[in-house]
Amino acid sequence: MAAHAHAESIEDSVYFQYETLEQQQETYILGMWAFLLTEIMMFGALFLAYTVYRFQYQRDFFIFHEQLDWKLGGLNTVVLLSSSFSMALAVHYHQIKKKAATLWCLAFTNLCAFGFLAIKSIEYGEKFKHHLFPNDSFVWDAALHGGNPEHARIFFSLYFVMTGLHGIHVLIGILVITTLMVLIAKNHRLITDYIPTEMVGLYWHFVDLVWIFLYPLYYLIPK
Amino acid sequence: MSTNTDTQDHGAHAHHVTPIGKLAATFGFLLFMMALTVVAARLPLDMPDTFGWLSPYFFVTNAIALGIAIAKAVAVVRIFMGAKYASKLIKLYAIGGFIWFTQLFIMFFDYGTRNWEEVRGWEKVPSSSLPRNRDSDAGIPYPVYPGSHAGSEMSGTSEASGEAGSGH
């Protein structure tokens, strides 16, 4: 058990309000889970709004979703799943105190995050080019594609809000992972064990979770 | 293929080191399920009658897509996020997240039992700091779209928008 191996070196990092290291670590992780539940509240409301309109305008949503590139979306899914895997590996290596491997895994996670945003920006660029961003310049050619233009506006509003909010989370993830990498690399005194990596990992897996649902709901709408 | 790091199991919530083999297997599972959801969604498009006897068609395809998404989510939460190896308290939070999310959909009791109320699109209303449905009501018809349910009945009338759908 790892706890025996580094018990004496880590004993002094138990803060005074905790009885044991285990209690302290569980408190940190529980706090992270509580934060993630608030994130579910935020995204959950959007998923609910999506469901209301999808339920009402299923036919139209099928027509609109053909404007989204399921191949790029699928590529992004693979990229995010890979980043989640490397993030889990980073936690694994940090637990067994392999600093270099931890940093490499975090770097790969960050690389995937950048890749995700790059692909997403290509998709967004296409939508802007085709006047599908729901602002004043929004144009939906109902004669060409079919579907109700007003419902198209609803669909693309939901699409941009939900994937945009998710994209902001990816962006924040990049900042947090980069900060973590710097702290680990500098042997900063905040990093006494693997818990900071675990907490960043929990956040990153949550971002992955949201995309796991966004992908089929937007890119793979059945007829 | 796993290393010998997976040594402790007796401690209820001491830090569990998930072996690499387990993480890799989970990753493989996620990729497989991702491919499966694409195939499930794309393949029947050319032959919509294939599953015709499983009516209604879109209910089945949606159930498949969401079932796969939920299976992936459970794998991520249990293995990657470590809920499987965590204390009961953290498990409670993880399960609570799922329960909370499904509870949101209780709202559909409301949507399912009342009429869908068509309201005027915001872009048709001149921008104003005044409250909507009061000064700006006069002379601005409800938009009429081809295929809209209530547009023709409601256009030009000055029914209070909150009650507009309930009479029909």
Short mmCIF file of C-alpha atoms in Angstrom, two decimals:
data_model
loop_
_atom_site.label_atom_id
_atom_site.label_comp_id
_atom_site.label_asym_id
_atom_site.label_seq_id
_atom_site.Cartn_x
_atom_site.Cartn_y
_atom_site.Cartn_z
CA MET A 1 0.00 0.00 0.00
CA ALA A 2 1.31 3.36 -1.02
CA ALA A 3 0.24 4.99 2.23
CA HIS A 4 2.83 3.05 4.19
CA ALA A 5 5.57 3.98 1.77
CA HIS A 6 5.21 7.73 2.07
CA ALA A 7 3.47 7.95 5.41
CA GLU A 8 6.32 9.63 7.24
CA SER A 9 7.05 12.13 4.47
CA ILE A 10 3.45 13.20 4.10
CA GLU A 11 2.31 13.14 7.70
CA ASP A 12 3.11 16.82 8.15
CA SER A 13 0.86 17.81 5.24
CA VAL A 14 -2.27 16.90 7.20
CA TYR A 15 -3.80 20.21 8.10
CA PHE A 16 -4.87 20.86 11.67
CA GLN A 17 -8.61 20.55 11.07
CA TYR A 18 -8.27 16.92 9.92
CA GLU A 19 -7.69 13.78 11.95
CA THR A 20 -6.00 11.76 9.27
CA LEU A 21 -4.65 12.05 5.76
CA GLU A 22 -7.51 9.89 4.48
CA GLN A 23 -10.07 12.25 5.97
CA GLN A 24 -8.34 15.24 4.44
CA GLN A 25 -8.15 13.66 1.01
CA GLU A 26 -11.75 12.57 1.06
CA THR A 27 -12.81 16.07 2.05
CA TYR A 28 -11.02 17.53 -0.95
CA ILE A 29 -12.53 15.01 -3.35
CA LEU A 30 -15.99 15.37 -1.85
CA GLY A 31 -15.74 19.12 -2.31
CA MET A 32 -14.90 18.58 -5.96
CA TRP A 33 -17.91 16.32 -6.37
CA ALA A 34 -20.14 18.95 -4.76
CA PHE A 35 -18.84 21.45 -7.31
CA LEU A 36 -19.53 19.00 -10.13
CA LEU A 37 -23.13 18.65 -8.92
CA THR A 38 -23.57 22.40 -9.34
CA GLU A 39 -22.19 21.97 -12.85
CA ILE A 40 -24.84 19.35 -13.50
CA MET A 41 -27.44 21.89 -12.42
CA MET A 42 -26.11 24.37 -14.97
CA PHE A 43 -25.82 21.96 -17.89
CA GLY A 44 -28.93 20.06 -16.82
CA ALA A 45 -31.15 23.09 -17.41
CA LEU A 46 -29.77 23.39 -20.93
CA PHE A 47 -30.30 19.70 -21.63
CA LEU A 48 -33.83 20.14 -20.39
CA ALA A 49 -34.42 23.07 -22.76
CA TYR A 50 -32.99 20.99 -25.57
CA THR A 51 -35.34 18.11 -24.74
CA VAL A 52 -38.39 20.38 -24.74
CA TYR A 53 -37.70 21.66 -28.25
CA ARG A 54 -36.40 18.38 -29.61
CA PHE A 55 -39.61 16.73 -28.38
CA GLN A 56 -41.70 19.41 -30.05
CA TYR A 57 -39.76 19.80 -33.31
CA GLN A 58 -38.20 16.36 -33.83
CA ARG A 59 -38.74 16.45 -37.63
CA ASP A 60 -37.15 19.86 -37.99
CA PHE A 61 -34.28 19.02 -35.66
CA PHE A 62 -33.41 16.09 -37.89
CA ILE A 63 -33.21 18.46 -40.87
CA PHE A 64 -31.12 21.01 -38.98
CA HIS A 65 -28.70 18.47 -37.57
CA GLU A 66 -27.60 17.57 -41.09
CA GLN A 67 -25.79 20.92 -41.13
CA LEU A 68 -23.47 19.60 -38.41
CA ASP A 69 -20.52 17.46 -39.48
CA TRP A 70 -20.82 14.18 -37.56
CA LYS A 71 -17.30 13.19 -38.68
CA LEU A 72 -15.71 16.26 -37.09
CA GLY A 73 -17.91 15.76 -34.05
CA GLY A 74 -16.85 12.12 -33.85
CA LEU A 75 -13.20 13.08 -34.19
CA ASN A 76 -13.71 15.49 -31.31
CA THR A 77 -15.27 12.71 -29.28
CA VAL A 78 -12.21 10.51 -29.83
CA VAL A 79 -9.93 13.43 -28.96
CA LEU A 80 -11.79 14.09 -25.71
CA LEU A 81 -11.95 10.41 -24.75
CA SER A 82 -8.19 10.17 -25.33
CA SER A 83 -7.62 13.21 -23.16
CA SER A 84 -9.73 11.65 -20.42
CA PHE A 85 -7.69 8.45 -20.65
CA SER A 86 -4.40 10.32 -20.39
CA MET A 87 -5.81 12.33 -17.49
CA ALA A 88 -6.66 9.09 -15.68
CA LEU A 89 -3.11 7.93 -16.43
CA ALA A 90 -1.74 11.18 -15.00
CA VAL A 91 -3.56 10.49 -11.73
CA HIS A 92 -2.26 6.91 -11.78
CA TYR A 93 1.36 8.04 -12.26
CA HIS A 94 1.04 10.76 -9.66
CA GLN A 95 -0.25 8.19 -7.16
CA ILE A 96 2.82 6.05 -7.69
CA LYS A 97 4.99 9.20 -7.64
CA LYS A 98 6.29 9.19 -11.18
CA LYS A 99 6.61 12.89 -11.80
CA ALA A 100 7.89 12.84 -15.39
CA ALA A 101 5.16 10.43 -16.52
CA THR A 102 2.54 12.56 -14.76
CA LEU A 103 3.73 15.65 -16.57
CA TRP A 104 3.78 13.91 -19.95
CA CYS A 105 0.23 12.64 -19.46
CA LEU A 106 -0.97 16.09 -18.43
CA ALA A 107 0.80 17.58 -21.45
CA PHE A 108 -0.97 15.11 -23.74
CA THR A 109 -4.30 15.96 -22.10
CA ASN A 110 -3.63 19.62 -22.76
CA LEU A 111 -2.68 18.88 -26.35
CA CYS A 112 -5.98 17.06 -26.85
CA ALA A 113 -7.83 19.98 -25.30
CA PHE A 114 -6.21 22.34 -27.81
CA GLY A 115 -7.02 19.90 -30.58
CA PHE A 116 -10.64 19.81 -29.49
CA LEU A 117 -10.89 23.59 -29.56
CA ALA A 118 -9.16 23.76 -32.94
CA ILE A 119 -11.64 21.31 -34.48
CA LYS A 120 -14.52 23.10 -32.77
CA SER A 121 -13.38 26.44 -34.17
CA ILE A 122 -13.35 24.92 -37.67
CA GLU A 123 -16.95 23.83 -37.12
CA TYR A 124 -17.96 27.20 -35.73
CA GLY A 125 -16.27 28.93 -38.66
CA GLU A 126 -18.36 26.88 -41.08
CA LYS A 127 -21.53 27.84 -39.25
CA PHE A 128 -20.64 31.53 -39.31
CA LYS A 129 -19.82 31.30 -43.00
CA HIS A 130 -23.22 29.78 -43.74
CA HIS A 131 -25.03 32.37 -41.60
CA LEU A 132 -26.14 29.77 -39.10
CA PHE A 133 -25.08 31.72 -36.01
CA PRO A 134 -28.40 32.91 -34.55
CA ASN A 135 -27.84 36.65 -34.59
CA ASP A 136 -29.12 39.32 -37.02
CA SER A 137 -27.30 37.73 -39.93
CA PHE A 138 -28.99 34.35 -39.42
CA VAL A 139 -30.36 32.90 -42.63
CA TRP A 140 -32.12 29.59 -42.97
CA ASP A 141 -32.99 28.63 -46.53
CA ALA A 142 -36.20 26.71 -45.96
CA ALA A 143 -36.78 26.29 -49.70
CA LEU A 144 -33.47 24.47 -50.04
CA HIS A 145 -33.34 22.45 -46.83
CA GLY A 146 -36.89 22.43 -45.53
CA GLY A 147 -37.78 23.03 -41.92
CA ASN A 148 -39.15 26.08 -40.18
CA PRO A 149 -36.65 29.00 -40.07
CA GLU A 150 -37.75 29.98 -36.58
CA HIS A 151 -37.20 26.47 -35.32
CA ALA A 152 -33.81 26.51 -37.02
CA ARG A 153 -32.96 29.57 -34.98
CA ILE A 154 -33.94 27.72 -31.82
CA PHE A 155 -31.84 24.71 -32.80
CA PHE A 156 -28.72 26.72 -33.54
CA SER A 157 -29.20 28.86 -30.43
CA LEU A 158 -29.25 25.70 -28.33
CA TYR A 159 -26.31 24.29 -30.27
CA PHE A 160 -24.14 27.35 -29.76
CA VAL A 161 -25.08 27.86 -26.12
CA MET A 162 -24.48 24.24 -25.13
CA THR A 163 -21.34 23.55 -27.14
CA GLY A 164 -20.12 27.07 -26.33
CA LEU A 165 -20.53 26.56 -22.61
CA HIS A 166 -18.80 23.22 -22.98
CA GLY A 167 -16.01 24.90 -24.97
CA ILE A 168 -15.54 27.45 -22.19
CA HIS A 169 -15.15 24.54 -19.80
CA VAL A 170 -12.47 23.07 -22.05
CA LEU A 171 -10.73 26.45 -22.08
CA ILE A 172 -10.83 26.64 -18.28
CA GLY A 173 -9.55 23.07 -18.21
CA ILE A 174 -6.52 24.08 -20.26
CA LEU A 175 -5.76 26.89 -17.81
CA VAL A 176 -6.16 24.61 -14.79
CA ILE A 177 -4.11 21.75 -16.27
CA THR A 178 -1.34 24.15 -17.29
CA THR A 179 -1.26 25.64 -13.80
CA LEU A 180 -1.12 22.16 -12.31
CA MET A 181 1.76 21.21 -14.61
CA VAL A 182 3.74 24.27 -13.59
CA LEU A 183 3.15 23.58 -9.89
CA ILE A 184 4.16 19.93 -10.23
CA ALA A 185 7.21 20.76 -12.32
CA LYS A 186 8.39 23.33 -9.77
CA ASN A 187 7.76 20.97 -6.85
CA HIS A 188 5.55 23.66 -5.40
CA ARG A 189 4.64 23.23 -1.75
CA LEU A 190 0.92 23.11 -2.66
CA ILE A 191 1.51 19.74 -4.30
CA THR A 192 2.05 17.44 -1.33
CA ASP A 193 0.33 14.42 -2.85
CA TYR A 194 -1.70 13.34 -5.88
CA ILE A 195 -4.93 14.98 -4.74
CA PRO A 196 -4.59 18.17 -6.85
CA THR A 197 -4.18 16.01 -9.96
CA GLU A 198 -7.14 13.89 -8.90
CA MET A 199 -9.31 16.99 -8.50
CA VAL A 200 -8.32 18.43 -11.87
CA GLY A 201 -8.97 14.98 -13.27
CA LEU A 202 -12.49 14.91 -11.86
CA TYR A 203 -13.21 18.23 -13.51
CA TRP A 204 -11.76 17.10 -16.80
CA HIS A 205 -13.74 13.85 -16.81
CA PHE A 206 -16.88 15.87 -16.19
CA VAL A 207 -16.14 17.96 -19.28
CA ASP A 208 -15.76 14.70 -21.16
CA LEU A 209 -19.07 13.46 -19.74
CA VAL A 210 -20.94 16.49 -21.04
CA TRP A 211 -19.57 15.93 -24.52
CA ILE A 212 -20.52 12.23 -24.38
CA PHE A 213 -24.13 13.40 -24.22
CA LEU A 214 -23.80 16.39 -26.53
CA TYR A 215 -22.40 14.31 -29.38
CA PRO A 216 -25.34 11.96 -29.98
CA LEU A 217 -27.89 14.67 -29.15
CA TYR A 218 -26.63 17.10 -31.78
CA TYR A 219 -24.66 15.17 -34.37
CA LEU A 220 -26.58 11.89 -34.51
CA ILE A 221 -30.25 12.85 -34.44
CA PRO A 222 -32.31 10.01 -35.90
CA LYS A 223 -34.99 10.67 -38.46
CA MET B 1 -1.10 -6.50 -18.34
CA SER B 2 -1.59 -4.50 -15.19
CA THR B 3 1.30 -3.68 -12.93
CA ASN B 4 1.43 -4.72 -9.31
CA THR B 5 0.17 -1.35 -8.12
CA ASP B 6 -3.33 -2.63 -7.45
CA THR B 7 -2.45 -4.01 -4.07
CA GLN B 8 -4.85 -2.66 -1.52
CA ASP B 9 -8.50 -3.46 -1.23
CA HIS B 10 -9.19 -3.65 2.48
CA GLY B 11 -9.30 0.09 3.28
CA ALA B 12 -12.75 1.50 2.67
CA HIS B 13 -11.56 4.76 1.14
CA ALA B 14 -7.80 4.78 1.19
CA HIS B 15 -6.40 5.89 -2.14
CA HIS B 16 -6.88 3.17 -4.63
CA VAL B 17 -4.43 3.07 -7.51
CA THR B 18 -6.37 1.99 -10.57
CA PRO B 19 -4.13 -0.27 -12.68
CA ILE B 20 -3.23 0.88 -16.17
CA GLY B 21 -4.81 -2.20 -17.70
CA LYS B 22 -8.16 -1.29 -16.18
CA LEU B 23 -7.89 2.29 -17.46
CA ALA B 24 -6.90 1.08 -20.93
CA ALA B 25 -9.80 -1.39 -21.00
CA THR B 26 -12.19 1.42 -20.05
CA PHE B 27 -10.74 3.61 -22.79
CA GLY B 28 -11.21 0.79 -25.28
CA PHE B 29 -14.79 0.31 -24.12
CA LEU B 30 -15.49 4.03 -24.57
CA LEU B 31 -14.06 4.06 -28.10
CA PHE B 32 -16.03 0.94 -29.00
CA MET B 33 -19.27 2.41 -27.68
CA MET B 34 -18.56 5.65 -29.51
CA ALA B 35 -18.19 3.73 -32.79
CA LEU B 36 -21.32 1.79 -31.97
CA THR B 37 -23.41 4.90 -31.42
CA VAL B 38 -22.29 6.33 -34.77
CA VAL B 39 -23.12 3.09 -36.55
CA ALA B 40 -26.46 2.81 -34.78
CA ALA B 41 -27.39 6.36 -35.74
CA ARG B 42 -26.06 6.37 -39.31
CA LEU B 43 -26.81 2.92 -40.66
CA PRO B 44 -30.62 2.83 -40.48
CA LEU B 45 -30.94 6.18 -42.24
CA ASP B 46 -30.85 4.51 -45.63
CA MET B 47 -33.33 1.85 -44.61
CA PRO B 48 -35.81 3.47 -42.25
CA ASP B 49 -38.18 0.52 -42.50
CA THR B 50 -35.70 -1.94 -41.08
CA PHE B 51 -36.85 -1.32 -37.58
CA GLY B 52 -40.35 -0.38 -38.57
CA TRP B 53 -41.89 -3.09 -36.46
CA LEU B 54 -40.21 -1.64 -33.37
CA SER B 55 -42.50 1.31 -33.27
CA PRO B 56 -42.14 4.14 -32.99
CA TYR B 57 -38.87 4.23 -34.91
CA PHE B 58 -37.33 7.33 -33.43
CA PHE B 59 -38.09 6.23 -29.89
CA VAL B 60 -35.99 3.12 -30.43
CA THR B 61 -33.08 4.96 -32.06
CA ASN B 62 -33.10 7.57 -29.33
CA ALA B 63 -33.21 4.91 -26.66
CA ILE B 64 -30.16 3.24 -28.25
CA ALA B 65 -28.23 6.52 -28.52
CA LEU B 66 -29.01 7.58 -24.96
CA GLY B 67 -28.46 4.09 -23.57
CA ILE B 68 -24.98 4.04 -25.08
CA ALA B 69 -24.28 7.55 -23.78
CA ILE B 70 -25.38 6.52 -20.29
CA ALA B 71 -23.23 3.38 -20.42
CA LYS B 72 -20.25 5.51 -21.40
CA ALA B 73 -21.02 8.00 -18.62
CA VAL B 74 -21.23 5.22 -16.04
CA ALA B 75 -17.86 3.85 -17.18
CA VAL B 76 -16.24 7.29 -16.92
CA VAL B 77 -17.72 7.99 -13.50
CA ARG B 78 -16.90 4.57 -12.06
CA ILE B 79 -13.41 3.97 -13.41
CA PHE B 80 -11.90 7.26 -14.58
CA MET B 81 -13.43 9.32 -11.80
CA GLY B 82 -12.89 6.49 -9.35
CA ALA B 83 -16.40 6.39 -7.90
CA LYS B 84 -16.21 2.60 -7.87
CA TYR B 85 -13.30 2.69 -5.43
CA ALA B 86 -14.43 5.72 -3.45
CA SER B 87 -16.10 5.94 -0.06
CA LYS B 88 -19.85 5.55 0.35
CA LEU B 89 -20.21 9.28 0.84
CA ILE B 90 -18.62 10.06 -2.52
CA LYS B 91 -20.67 7.31 -4.16
CA LEU B 92 -23.74 9.04 -2.76
CA TYR B 93 -22.70 12.27 -4.44
CA ALA B 94 -22.02 10.54 -7.74
CA ILE B 95 -25.39 8.78 -7.70
CA GLY B 96 -27.00 12.00 -6.49
CA GLY B 97 -25.77 13.71 -9.63
CA PHE B 98 -27.59 11.20 -11.80
CA ILE B 99 -30.73 11.40 -9.68
CA TRP B 100 -30.71 15.18 -9.74
CA PHE B 101 -30.37 15.22 -13.50
CA THR B 102 -33.30 12.86 -14.01
CA GLN B 103 -35.41 14.79 -11.52
CA LEU B 104 -35.18 17.82 -13.78
CA PHE B 105 -37.33 15.98 -16.27
CA ILE B 106 -40.26 15.95 -13.87
CA MET B 107 -40.95 19.27 -15.57
CA PHE B 108 -42.37 17.27 -18.46
CA PHE B 109 -45.46 16.52 -16.41
CA ASP B 110 -46.23 20.18 -17.02
CA TYR B 111 -45.26 20.23 -20.69
CA GLY B 112 -47.05 16.96 -21.35
CA THR B 113 -50.37 17.98 -19.86
CA ARG B 114 -50.83 21.45 -21.31
CA ASN B 115 -51.07 22.90 -24.79
CA TRP B 116 -47.98 24.11 -26.55
CA GLU B 117 -48.25 27.86 -26.48
CA GLU B 118 -47.01 29.59 -29.57
CA VAL B 119 -45.60 32.98 -28.70
CA ARG B 120 -44.51 35.86 -30.84
CA GLY B 121 -40.86 35.74 -31.86
CA TRP B 122 -38.77 38.27 -30.05
CA GLU B 123 -37.17 39.57 -33.21
CA LYS B 124 -40.58 40.85 -34.36
CA VAL B 125 -40.95 43.07 -31.31
CA PRO B 126 -39.32 46.51 -31.56
CA SER B 127 -36.67 46.90 -28.91
CA SER B 128 -38.02 48.85 -25.99
CA SER B 129 -37.43 49.25 -22.32
CA LEU B 130 -41.17 48.94 -21.72
CA PRO B 131 -42.61 45.65 -20.50
CA ARG B 132 -43.60 43.31 -23.29
CA ASN B 133 -47.24 42.57 -24.05
CA ARG B 134 -48.31 46.07 -23.08
CA ASP B 135 -47.39 49.09 -25.17
CA SER B 136 -45.82 47.08 -27.95
CA ASP B 137 -48.89 44.88 -28.39
CA ALA B 138 -50.78 47.22 -30.68
CA GLY B 139 -50.53 46.49 -34.35
CA ILE B 140 -47.84 43.86 -34.27
CA PRO B 141 -49.23 40.58 -35.49
CA TYR B 142 -48.08 37.24 -34.32
CA PRO B 143 -45.80 35.80 -36.98
CA VAL B 144 -47.37 33.26 -39.28
CA TYR B 145 -45.11 30.49 -40.49
CA PRO B 146 -45.94 27.69 -42.83
CA GLY B 147 -46.66 24.69 -40.68
CA SER B 148 -46.99 26.54 -37.42
CA HIS B 149 -49.80 25.23 -35.26
CA ALA B 150 -51.55 28.28 -33.99
CA GLY B 151 -50.17 31.15 -36.04
CA SER B 152 -53.26 31.74 -38.15
CA GLU B 153 -55.63 31.67 -35.22
CA MET B 154 -53.55 33.99 -33.16
CA SER B 155 -52.33 36.50 -35.73
CA GLY B 156 -53.60 39.98 -35.26
CA THR B 157 -55.51 39.21 -32.12
CA SER B 158 -54.70 40.92 -28.87
CA GLU B 159 -55.28 38.00 -26.57
CA ALA B 160 -53.08 38.09 -23.53
CA SER B 161 -50.18 35.90 -24.51
CA GLY B 162 -50.17 34.03 -21.26
CA GLU B 163 -53.62 32.64 -21.95
CA ALA B 164 -53.38 32.40 -25.71
CA GLY B 165 -53.04 28.66 -26.08
CA SER B 166 -55.41 27.46 -23.40
CA GLY B 167 -58.65 28.17 -25.23
CA HIS B 168 -58.01 25.86 -28.16
#
